[in-house]
mmCIF file of C-alpha atoms in Angstrom:
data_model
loop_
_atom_site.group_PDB
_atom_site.id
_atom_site.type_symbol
_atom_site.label_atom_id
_atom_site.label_comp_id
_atom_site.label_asym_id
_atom_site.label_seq_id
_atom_site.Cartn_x
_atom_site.Cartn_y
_atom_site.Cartn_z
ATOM 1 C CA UNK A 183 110.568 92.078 103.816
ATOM 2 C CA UNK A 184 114.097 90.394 103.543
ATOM 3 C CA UNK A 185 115.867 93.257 104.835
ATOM 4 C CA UNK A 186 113.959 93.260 107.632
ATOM 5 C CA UNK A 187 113.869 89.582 108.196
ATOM 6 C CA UNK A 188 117.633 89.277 107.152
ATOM 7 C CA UNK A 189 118.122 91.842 110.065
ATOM 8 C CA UNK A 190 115.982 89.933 112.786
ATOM 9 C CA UNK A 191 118.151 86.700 111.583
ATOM 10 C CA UNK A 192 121.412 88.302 111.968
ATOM 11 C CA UNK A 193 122.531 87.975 108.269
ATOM 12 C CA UNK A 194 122.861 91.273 107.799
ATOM 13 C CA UNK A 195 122.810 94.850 110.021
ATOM 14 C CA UNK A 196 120.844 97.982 109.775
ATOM 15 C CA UNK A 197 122.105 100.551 107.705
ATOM 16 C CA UNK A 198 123.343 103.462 109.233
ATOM 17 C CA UNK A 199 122.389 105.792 106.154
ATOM 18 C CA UNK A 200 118.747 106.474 105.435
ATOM 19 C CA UNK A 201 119.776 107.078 101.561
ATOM 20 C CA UNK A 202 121.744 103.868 101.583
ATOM 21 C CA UNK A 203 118.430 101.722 102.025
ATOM 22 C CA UNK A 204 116.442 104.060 100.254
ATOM 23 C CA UNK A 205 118.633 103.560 96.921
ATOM 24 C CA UNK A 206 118.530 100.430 97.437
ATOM 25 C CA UNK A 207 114.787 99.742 97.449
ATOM 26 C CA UNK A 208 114.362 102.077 94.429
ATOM 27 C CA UNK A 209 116.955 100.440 92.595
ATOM 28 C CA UNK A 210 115.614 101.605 89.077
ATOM 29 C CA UNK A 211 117.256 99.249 86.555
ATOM 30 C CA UNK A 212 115.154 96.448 88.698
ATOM 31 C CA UNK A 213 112.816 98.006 90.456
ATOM 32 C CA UNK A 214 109.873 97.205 87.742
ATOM 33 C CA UNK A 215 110.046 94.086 87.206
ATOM 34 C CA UNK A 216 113.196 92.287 88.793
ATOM 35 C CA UNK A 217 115.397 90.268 89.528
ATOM 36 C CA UNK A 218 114.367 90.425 93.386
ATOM 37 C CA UNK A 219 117.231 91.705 95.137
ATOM 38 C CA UNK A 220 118.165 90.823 98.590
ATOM 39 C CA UNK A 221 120.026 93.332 101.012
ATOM 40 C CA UNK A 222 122.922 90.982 101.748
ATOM 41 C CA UNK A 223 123.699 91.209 98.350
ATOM 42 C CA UNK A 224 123.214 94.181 96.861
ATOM 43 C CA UNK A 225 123.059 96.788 99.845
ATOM 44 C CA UNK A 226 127.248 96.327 100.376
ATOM 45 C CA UNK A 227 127.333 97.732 96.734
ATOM 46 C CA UNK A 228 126.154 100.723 97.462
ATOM 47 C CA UNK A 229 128.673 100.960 100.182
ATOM 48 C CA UNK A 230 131.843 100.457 98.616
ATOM 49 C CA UNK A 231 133.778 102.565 95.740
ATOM 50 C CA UNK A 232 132.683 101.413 92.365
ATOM 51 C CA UNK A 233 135.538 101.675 89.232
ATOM 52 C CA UNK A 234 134.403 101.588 85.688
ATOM 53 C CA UNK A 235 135.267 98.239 84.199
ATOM 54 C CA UNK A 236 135.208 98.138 80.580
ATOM 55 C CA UNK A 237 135.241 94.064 80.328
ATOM 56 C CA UNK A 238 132.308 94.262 82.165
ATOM 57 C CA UNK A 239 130.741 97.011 80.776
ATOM 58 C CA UNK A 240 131.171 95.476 77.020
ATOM 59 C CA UNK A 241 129.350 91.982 78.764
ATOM 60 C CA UNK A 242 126.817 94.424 79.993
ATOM 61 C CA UNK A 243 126.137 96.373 76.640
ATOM 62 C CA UNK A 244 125.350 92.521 75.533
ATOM 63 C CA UNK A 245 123.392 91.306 78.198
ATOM 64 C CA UNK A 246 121.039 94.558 77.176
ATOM 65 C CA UNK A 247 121.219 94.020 73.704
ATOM 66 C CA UNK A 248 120.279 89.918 74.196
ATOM 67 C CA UNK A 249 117.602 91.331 76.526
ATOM 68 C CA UNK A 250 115.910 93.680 73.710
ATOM 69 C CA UNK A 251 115.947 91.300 71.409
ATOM 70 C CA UNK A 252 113.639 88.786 73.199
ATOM 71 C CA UNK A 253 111.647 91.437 74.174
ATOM 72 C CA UNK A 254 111.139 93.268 71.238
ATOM 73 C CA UNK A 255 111.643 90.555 68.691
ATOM 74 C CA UNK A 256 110.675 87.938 70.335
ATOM 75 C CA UNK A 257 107.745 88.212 72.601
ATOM 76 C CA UNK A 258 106.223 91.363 71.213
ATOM 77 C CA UNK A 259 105.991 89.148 68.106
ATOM 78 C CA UNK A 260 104.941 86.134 69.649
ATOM 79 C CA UNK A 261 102.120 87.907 70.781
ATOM 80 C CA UNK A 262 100.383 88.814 67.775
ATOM 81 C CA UNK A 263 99.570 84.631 67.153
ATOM 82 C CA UNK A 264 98.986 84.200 70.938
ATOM 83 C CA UNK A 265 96.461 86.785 71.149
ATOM 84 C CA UNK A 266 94.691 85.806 68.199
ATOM 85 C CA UNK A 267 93.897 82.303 69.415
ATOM 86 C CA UNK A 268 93.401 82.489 72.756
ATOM 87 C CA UNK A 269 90.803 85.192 71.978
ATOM 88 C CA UNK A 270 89.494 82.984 68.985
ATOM 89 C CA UNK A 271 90.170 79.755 70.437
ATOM 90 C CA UNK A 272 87.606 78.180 68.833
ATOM 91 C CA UNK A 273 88.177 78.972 65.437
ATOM 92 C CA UNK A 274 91.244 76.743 65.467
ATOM 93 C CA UNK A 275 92.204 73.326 65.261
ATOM 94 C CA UNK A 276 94.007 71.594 68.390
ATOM 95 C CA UNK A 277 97.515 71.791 66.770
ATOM 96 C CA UNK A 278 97.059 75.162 66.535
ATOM 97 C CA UNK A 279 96.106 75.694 70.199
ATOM 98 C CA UNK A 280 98.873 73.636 70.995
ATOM 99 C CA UNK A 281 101.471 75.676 68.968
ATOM 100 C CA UNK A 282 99.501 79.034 70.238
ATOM 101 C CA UNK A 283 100.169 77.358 73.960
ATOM 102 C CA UNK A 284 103.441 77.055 72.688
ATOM 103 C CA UNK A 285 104.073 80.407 71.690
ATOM 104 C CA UNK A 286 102.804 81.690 75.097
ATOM 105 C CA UNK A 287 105.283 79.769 76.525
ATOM 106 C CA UNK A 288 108.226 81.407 74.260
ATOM 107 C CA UNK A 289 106.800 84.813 74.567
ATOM 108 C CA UNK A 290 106.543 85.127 78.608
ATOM 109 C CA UNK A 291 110.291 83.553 79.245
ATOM 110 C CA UNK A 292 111.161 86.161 75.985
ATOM 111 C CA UNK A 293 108.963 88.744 77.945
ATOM 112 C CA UNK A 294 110.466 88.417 81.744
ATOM 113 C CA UNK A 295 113.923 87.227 80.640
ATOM 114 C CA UNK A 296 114.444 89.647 78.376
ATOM 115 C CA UNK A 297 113.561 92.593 80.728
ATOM 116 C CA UNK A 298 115.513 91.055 83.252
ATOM 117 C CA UNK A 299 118.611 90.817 80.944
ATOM 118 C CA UNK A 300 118.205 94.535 80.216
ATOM 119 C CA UNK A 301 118.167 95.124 84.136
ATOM 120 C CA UNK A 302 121.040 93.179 85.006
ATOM 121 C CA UNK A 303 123.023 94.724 81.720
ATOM 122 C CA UNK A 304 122.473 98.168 82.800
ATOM 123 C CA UNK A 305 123.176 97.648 86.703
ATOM 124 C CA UNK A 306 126.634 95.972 85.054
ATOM 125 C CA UNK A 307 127.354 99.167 83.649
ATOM 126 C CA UNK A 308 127.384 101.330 86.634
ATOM 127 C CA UNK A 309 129.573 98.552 88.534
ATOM 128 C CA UNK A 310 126.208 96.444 90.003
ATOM 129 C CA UNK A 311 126.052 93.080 90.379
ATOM 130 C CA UNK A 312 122.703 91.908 90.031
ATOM 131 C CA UNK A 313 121.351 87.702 91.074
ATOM 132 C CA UNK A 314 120.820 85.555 87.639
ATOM 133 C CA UNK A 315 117.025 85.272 86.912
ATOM 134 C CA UNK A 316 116.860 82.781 84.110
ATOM 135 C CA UNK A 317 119.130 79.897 83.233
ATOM 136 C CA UNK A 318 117.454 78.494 80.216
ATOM 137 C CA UNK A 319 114.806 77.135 81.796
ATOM 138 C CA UNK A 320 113.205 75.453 78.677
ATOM 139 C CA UNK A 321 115.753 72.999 78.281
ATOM 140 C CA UNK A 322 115.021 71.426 81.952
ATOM 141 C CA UNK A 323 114.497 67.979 82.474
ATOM 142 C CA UNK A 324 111.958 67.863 84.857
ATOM 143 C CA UNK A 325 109.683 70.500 86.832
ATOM 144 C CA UNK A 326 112.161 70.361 89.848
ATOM 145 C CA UNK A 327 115.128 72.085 87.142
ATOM 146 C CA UNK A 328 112.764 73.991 85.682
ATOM 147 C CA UNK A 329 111.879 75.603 89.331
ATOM 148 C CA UNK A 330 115.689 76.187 89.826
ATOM 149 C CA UNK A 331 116.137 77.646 86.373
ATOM 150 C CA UNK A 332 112.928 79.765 86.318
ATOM 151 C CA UNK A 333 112.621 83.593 87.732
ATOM 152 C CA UNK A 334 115.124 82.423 90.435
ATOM 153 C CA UNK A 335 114.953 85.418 92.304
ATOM 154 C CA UNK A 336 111.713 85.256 93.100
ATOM 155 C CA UNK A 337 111.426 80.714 93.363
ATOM 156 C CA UNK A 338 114.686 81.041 95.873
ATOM 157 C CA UNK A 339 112.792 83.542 97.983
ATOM 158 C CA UNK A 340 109.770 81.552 98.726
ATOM 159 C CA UNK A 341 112.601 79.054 99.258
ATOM 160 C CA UNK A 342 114.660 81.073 101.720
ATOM 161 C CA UNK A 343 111.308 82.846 103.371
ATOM 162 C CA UNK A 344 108.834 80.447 103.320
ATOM 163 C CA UNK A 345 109.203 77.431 102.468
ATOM 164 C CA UNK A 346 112.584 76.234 104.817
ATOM 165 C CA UNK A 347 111.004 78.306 107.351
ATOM 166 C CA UNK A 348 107.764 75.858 107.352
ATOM 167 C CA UNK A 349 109.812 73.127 107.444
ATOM 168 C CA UNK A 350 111.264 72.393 103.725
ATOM 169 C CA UNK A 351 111.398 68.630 102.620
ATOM 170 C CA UNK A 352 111.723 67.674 106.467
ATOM 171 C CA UNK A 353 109.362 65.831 108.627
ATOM 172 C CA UNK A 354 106.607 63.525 107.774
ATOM 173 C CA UNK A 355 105.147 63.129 104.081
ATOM 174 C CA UNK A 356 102.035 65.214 105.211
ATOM 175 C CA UNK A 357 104.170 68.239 106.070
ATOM 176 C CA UNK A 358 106.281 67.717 102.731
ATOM 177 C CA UNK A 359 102.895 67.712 100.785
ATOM 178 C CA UNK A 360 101.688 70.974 102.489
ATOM 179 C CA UNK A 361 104.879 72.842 101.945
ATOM 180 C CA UNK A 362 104.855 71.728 98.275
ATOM 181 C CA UNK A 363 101.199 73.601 97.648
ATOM 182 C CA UNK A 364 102.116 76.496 100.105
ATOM 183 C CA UNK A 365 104.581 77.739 98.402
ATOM 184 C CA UNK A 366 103.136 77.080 94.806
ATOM 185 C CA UNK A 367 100.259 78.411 95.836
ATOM 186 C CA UNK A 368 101.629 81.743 96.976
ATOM 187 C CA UNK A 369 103.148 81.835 93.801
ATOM 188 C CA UNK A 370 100.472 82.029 91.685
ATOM 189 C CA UNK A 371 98.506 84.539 94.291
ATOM 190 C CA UNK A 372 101.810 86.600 93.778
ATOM 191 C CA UNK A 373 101.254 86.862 90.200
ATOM 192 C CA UNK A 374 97.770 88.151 90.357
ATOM 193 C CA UNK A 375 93.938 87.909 91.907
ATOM 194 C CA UNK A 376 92.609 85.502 89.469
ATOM 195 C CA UNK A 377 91.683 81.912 89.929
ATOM 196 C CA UNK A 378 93.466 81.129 86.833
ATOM 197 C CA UNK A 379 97.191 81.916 88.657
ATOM 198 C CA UNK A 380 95.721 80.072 91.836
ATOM 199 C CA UNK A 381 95.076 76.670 89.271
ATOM 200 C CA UNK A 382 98.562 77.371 87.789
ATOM 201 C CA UNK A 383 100.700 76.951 90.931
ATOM 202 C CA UNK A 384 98.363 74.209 91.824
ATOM 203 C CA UNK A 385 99.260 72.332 88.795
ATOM 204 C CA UNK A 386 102.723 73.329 89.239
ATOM 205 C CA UNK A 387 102.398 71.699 92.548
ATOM 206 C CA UNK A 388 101.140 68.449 91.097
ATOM 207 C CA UNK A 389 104.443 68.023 88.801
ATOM 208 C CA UNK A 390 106.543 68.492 91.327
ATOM 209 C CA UNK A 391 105.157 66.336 94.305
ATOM 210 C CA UNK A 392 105.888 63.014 92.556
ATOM 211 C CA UNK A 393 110.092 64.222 92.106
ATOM 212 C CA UNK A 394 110.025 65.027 95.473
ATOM 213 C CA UNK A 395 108.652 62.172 97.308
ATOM 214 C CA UNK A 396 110.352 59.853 95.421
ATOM 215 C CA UNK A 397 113.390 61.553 96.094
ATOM 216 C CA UNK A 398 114.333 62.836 92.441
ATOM 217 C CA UNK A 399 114.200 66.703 92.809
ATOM 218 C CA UNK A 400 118.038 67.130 92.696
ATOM 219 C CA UNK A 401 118.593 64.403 89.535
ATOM 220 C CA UNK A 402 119.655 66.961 87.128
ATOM 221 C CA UNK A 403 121.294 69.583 88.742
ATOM 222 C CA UNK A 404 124.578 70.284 85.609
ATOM 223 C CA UNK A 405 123.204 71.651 82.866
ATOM 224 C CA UNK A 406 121.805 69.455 79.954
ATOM 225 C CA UNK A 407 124.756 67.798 77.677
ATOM 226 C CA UNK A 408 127.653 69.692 79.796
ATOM 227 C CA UNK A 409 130.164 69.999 77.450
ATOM 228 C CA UNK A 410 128.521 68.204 74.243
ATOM 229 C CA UNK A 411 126.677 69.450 71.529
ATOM 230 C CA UNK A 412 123.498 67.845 71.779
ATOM 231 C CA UNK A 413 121.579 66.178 74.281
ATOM 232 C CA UNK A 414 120.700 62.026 74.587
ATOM 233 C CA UNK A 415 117.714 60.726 73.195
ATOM 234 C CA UNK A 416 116.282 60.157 77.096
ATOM 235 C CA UNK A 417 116.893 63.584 77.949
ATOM 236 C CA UNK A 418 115.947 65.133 74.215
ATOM 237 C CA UNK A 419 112.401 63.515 75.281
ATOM 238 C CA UNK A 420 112.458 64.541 79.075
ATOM 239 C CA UNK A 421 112.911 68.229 77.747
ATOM 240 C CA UNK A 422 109.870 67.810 75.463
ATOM 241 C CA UNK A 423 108.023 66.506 78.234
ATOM 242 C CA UNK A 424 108.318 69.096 80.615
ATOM 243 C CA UNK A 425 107.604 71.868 78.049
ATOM 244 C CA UNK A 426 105.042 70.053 77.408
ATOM 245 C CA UNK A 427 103.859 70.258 81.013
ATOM 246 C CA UNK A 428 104.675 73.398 81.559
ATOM 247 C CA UNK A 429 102.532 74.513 77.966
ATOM 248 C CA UNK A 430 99.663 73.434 79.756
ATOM 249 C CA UNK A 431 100.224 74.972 82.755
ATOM 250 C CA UNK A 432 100.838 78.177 81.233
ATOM 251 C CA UNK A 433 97.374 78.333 79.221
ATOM 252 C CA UNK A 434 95.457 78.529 82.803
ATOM 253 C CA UNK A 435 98.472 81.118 83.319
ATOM 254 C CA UNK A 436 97.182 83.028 80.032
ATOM 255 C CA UNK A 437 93.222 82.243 80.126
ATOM 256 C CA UNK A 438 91.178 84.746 81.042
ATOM 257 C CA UNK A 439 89.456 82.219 83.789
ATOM 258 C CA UNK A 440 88.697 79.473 84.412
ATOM 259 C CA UNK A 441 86.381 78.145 81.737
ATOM 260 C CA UNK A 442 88.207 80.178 78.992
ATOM 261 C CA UNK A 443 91.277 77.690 79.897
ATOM 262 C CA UNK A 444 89.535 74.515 80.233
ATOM 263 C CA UNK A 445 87.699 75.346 77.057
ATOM 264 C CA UNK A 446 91.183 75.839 75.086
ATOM 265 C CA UNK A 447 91.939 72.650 76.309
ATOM 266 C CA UNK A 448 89.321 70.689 75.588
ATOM 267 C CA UNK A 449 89.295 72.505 71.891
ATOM 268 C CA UNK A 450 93.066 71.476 71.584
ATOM 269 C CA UNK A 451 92.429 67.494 72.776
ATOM 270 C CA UNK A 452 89.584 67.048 70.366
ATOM 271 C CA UNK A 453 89.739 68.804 67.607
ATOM 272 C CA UNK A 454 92.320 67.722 65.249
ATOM 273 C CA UNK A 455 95.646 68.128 67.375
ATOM 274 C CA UNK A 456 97.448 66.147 64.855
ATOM 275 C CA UNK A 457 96.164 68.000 62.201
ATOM 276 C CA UNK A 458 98.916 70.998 60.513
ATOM 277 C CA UNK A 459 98.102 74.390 62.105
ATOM 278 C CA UNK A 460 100.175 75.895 58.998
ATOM 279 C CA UNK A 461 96.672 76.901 57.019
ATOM 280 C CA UNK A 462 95.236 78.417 60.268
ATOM 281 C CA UNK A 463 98.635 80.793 60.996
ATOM 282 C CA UNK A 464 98.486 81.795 57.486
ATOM 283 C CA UNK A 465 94.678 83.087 57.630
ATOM 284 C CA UNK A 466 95.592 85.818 60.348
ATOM 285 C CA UNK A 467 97.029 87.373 56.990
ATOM 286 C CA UNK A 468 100.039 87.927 58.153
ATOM 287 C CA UNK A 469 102.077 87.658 55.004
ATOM 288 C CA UNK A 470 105.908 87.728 55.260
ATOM 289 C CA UNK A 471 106.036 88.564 59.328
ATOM 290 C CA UNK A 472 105.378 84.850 60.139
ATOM 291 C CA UNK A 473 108.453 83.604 57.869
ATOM 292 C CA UNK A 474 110.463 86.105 59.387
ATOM 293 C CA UNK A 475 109.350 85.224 63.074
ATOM 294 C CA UNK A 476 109.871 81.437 61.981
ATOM 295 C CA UNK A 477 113.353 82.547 60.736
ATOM 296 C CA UNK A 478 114.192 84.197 64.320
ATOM 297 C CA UNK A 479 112.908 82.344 66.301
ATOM 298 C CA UNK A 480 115.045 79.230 64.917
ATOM 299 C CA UNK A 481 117.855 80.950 65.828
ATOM 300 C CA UNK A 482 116.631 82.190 68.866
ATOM 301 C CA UNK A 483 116.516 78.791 70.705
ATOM 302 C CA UNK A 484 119.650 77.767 68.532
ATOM 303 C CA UNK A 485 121.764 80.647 70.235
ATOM 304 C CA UNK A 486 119.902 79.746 73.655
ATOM 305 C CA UNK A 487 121.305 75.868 73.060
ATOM 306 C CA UNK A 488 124.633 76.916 71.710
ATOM 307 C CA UNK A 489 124.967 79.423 75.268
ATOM 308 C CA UNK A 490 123.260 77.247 77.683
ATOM 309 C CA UNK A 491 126.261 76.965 79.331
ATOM 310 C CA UNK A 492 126.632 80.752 79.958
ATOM 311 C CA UNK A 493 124.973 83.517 81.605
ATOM 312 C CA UNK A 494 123.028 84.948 78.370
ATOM 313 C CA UNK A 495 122.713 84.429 74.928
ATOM 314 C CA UNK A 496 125.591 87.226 73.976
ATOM 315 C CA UNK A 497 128.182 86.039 76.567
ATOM 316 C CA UNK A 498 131.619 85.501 74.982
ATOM 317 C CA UNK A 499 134.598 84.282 76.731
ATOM 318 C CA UNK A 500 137.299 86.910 76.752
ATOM 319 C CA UNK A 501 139.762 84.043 76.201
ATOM 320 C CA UNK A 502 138.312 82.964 73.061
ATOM 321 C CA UNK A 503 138.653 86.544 71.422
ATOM 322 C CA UNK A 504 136.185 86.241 68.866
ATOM 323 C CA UNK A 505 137.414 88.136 65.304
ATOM 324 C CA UNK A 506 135.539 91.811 65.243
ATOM 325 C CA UNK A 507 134.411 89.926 61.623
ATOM 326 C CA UNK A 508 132.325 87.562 64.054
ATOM 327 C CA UNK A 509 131.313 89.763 66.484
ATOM 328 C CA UNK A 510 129.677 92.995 65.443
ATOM 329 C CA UNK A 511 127.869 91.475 62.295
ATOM 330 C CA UNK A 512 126.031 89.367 64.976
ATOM 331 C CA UNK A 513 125.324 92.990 67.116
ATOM 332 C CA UNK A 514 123.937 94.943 63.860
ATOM 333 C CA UNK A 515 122.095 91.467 62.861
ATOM 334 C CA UNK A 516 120.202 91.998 66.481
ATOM 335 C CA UNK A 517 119.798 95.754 65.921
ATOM 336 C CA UNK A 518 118.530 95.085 62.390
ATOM 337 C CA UNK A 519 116.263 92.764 63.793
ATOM 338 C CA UNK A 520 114.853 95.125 66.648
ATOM 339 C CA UNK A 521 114.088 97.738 63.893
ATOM 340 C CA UNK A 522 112.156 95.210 61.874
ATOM 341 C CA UNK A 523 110.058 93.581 63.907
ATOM 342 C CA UNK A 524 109.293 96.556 66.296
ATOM 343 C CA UNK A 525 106.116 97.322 65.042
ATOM 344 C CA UNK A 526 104.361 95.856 67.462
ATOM 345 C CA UNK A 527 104.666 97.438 70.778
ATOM 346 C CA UNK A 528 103.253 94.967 73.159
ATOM 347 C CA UNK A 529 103.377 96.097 77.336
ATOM 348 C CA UNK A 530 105.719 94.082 79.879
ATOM 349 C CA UNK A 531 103.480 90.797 79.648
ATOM 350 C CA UNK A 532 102.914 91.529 83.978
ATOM 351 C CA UNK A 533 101.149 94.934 83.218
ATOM 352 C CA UNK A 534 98.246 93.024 81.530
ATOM 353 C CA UNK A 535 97.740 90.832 85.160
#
């Protein structure tokens, strides 16, 4: 659809080559699952010589091996405790659907992101240069960041192809408001036929009408703490709040329907959210794997605070020439890591929809 809008605009012109356009809508290192590449960008790619780059190719080799981990470590692991209470939701105490919510939460960014690092590592390799799909989204201030740091391939194409087209923030309040739940609304439909993804972008729609009629939607556009190790109080607590948001959000995004998610959430309000969920985890019987997932995920969102600044968790400056002492224990930590926790093979989280 963008190449041929993109065409009818004038932004880009018809490829001469039938095996020009055809590689580039079967792509393969994104063609699954993303990022969603336009023509203007990637189609001249194809069309110019391409010379191995071994810089690159070493940031690429990174980007894949950041991307595994999340997936493999991360989310496939994740979803062992997710699974477990949202199908027994009721067996749990409300700090335990809350952390369970929680988990969700870590295991679809680890999910998506992670596949999409992979993608974007391997087109590095053979010379590609594919668009940034996450930016640390869970250390946004509001939903408006979030939406800019969040699977922006696909939120800057609703952008570019729908919602500027209907008329963006211009125009009367009514037409703001309608544009606002168009294009969250398409976005859950997108995701899958189920009421529960129509509720999602609805609610996603809520947060973010109030930033943009009072104007806010571009507050925090540098990244959290620029250049400082750790974030103000005020924004420490805007972070928690919009996790917090998006958490609940992301239940409807998980729940089988309807009533499964407004069920979890009535569970987690009233019954005993401020009570420990530590005796609940430990009853799946789990043994040592949840101290180890504790262990990695700590240092998970450590390495995603300490690189928030970057373009993945594994990006080093080629200035700062880290010692080979730093380095490649951190690579055979990751690959140790992989081949511990791999056990449990979980599908690309979208396959389930």
């Amino acid at each position: 659809m963008s190449y041929s809008i993109d065409i009818y605009q004038g932004k880009i012109k018809p490829v001469t080559k039938i095996v020009d356009f055809f590689v580039f809508v079967s792509f393969f290192p994104q063609m699954v699952a993303g990022p969603i590449e336009r023509a203007t960008n990637l189609l001249p790619q194809f069309m110019k010589p391409r010379v191995f780059n071994y810089t690159r190719a070493m940031d690429g080799m990174r980007q894949i091996l950041w991307g595994l981990f999340k997936k493999v470590v991360i989310a496939d692991n994740c979803a062992i405790y997710v699974n477990d209470i949202f199908s027994n939701h009721t067996d749990y105490n409300g700090s335990t659907l809350l952390l369970g919510g929680c988990l969700f939460a870590i295991q679809i960014y680890g999910d998506f992101s992670g596949y999409s690092d992979i993608a974007i590592g391997v087109a590095r390799l053979f010379g590609f240069s594919l668009m940034r799909n996450f930016a640390f989204p869970y250390f946004s201030r509001d939903v408006s960041e979030f939406w800019r740091r969040w699977h922006i391939s696909l939120s800057t194409w609703f952008r570019d192809y729908l919602y500027i087209p209907l008329g963006g923030s211009l125009g009367p309040l009514s037409l703001k408001i309608r544009n606002v739940f168009v294009i969250f609304i398409v976005s859950g439909i997108w995701h899958g036929a189920n009421w529960t993804f129509l509720v999602w972008g609805i609610l996603n729609a809520l947060y973010f009408l109030p930033l943009l009629l009072t104007s806010a939607n571009r507050t925090h556009i540098e990244t959290v703490a620029k250049g400082r190790h750790l974030p103000s109080l005020v924004d420490f607590l805007k972070i928690l709040r919009t996790f917090f948001l998006t958490v609940i959000a992301w239940i409807f995004f998980r729940a089988e329907n309807i009533s499964h998610a407004l069920d979890y959430l009535k569970n987690m309000f009233g019954n005993s959210l401020f009570k420990s969920p530590i005796r609940d985890f430990w009853s799946m019987n789990t043994g040592n794997h949840l101290i180890w997932l504790t262990v990695f995920l700590v240092l998970f969102m450590l390495t995603e605070w300490v690189q928030r600044e970057k373009n993945h968790g594994l990006e080093f400056n080629e200035d700062s020439r880290l010692p080979y002492l730093v380095k490649w224990p951190i690579y055979y930590a990751i690959v140790i890591a992989c081949f511990m926790m791999n056990g449990v093979e979980k599908d690309f989280i979208y396959f389930q929809f």
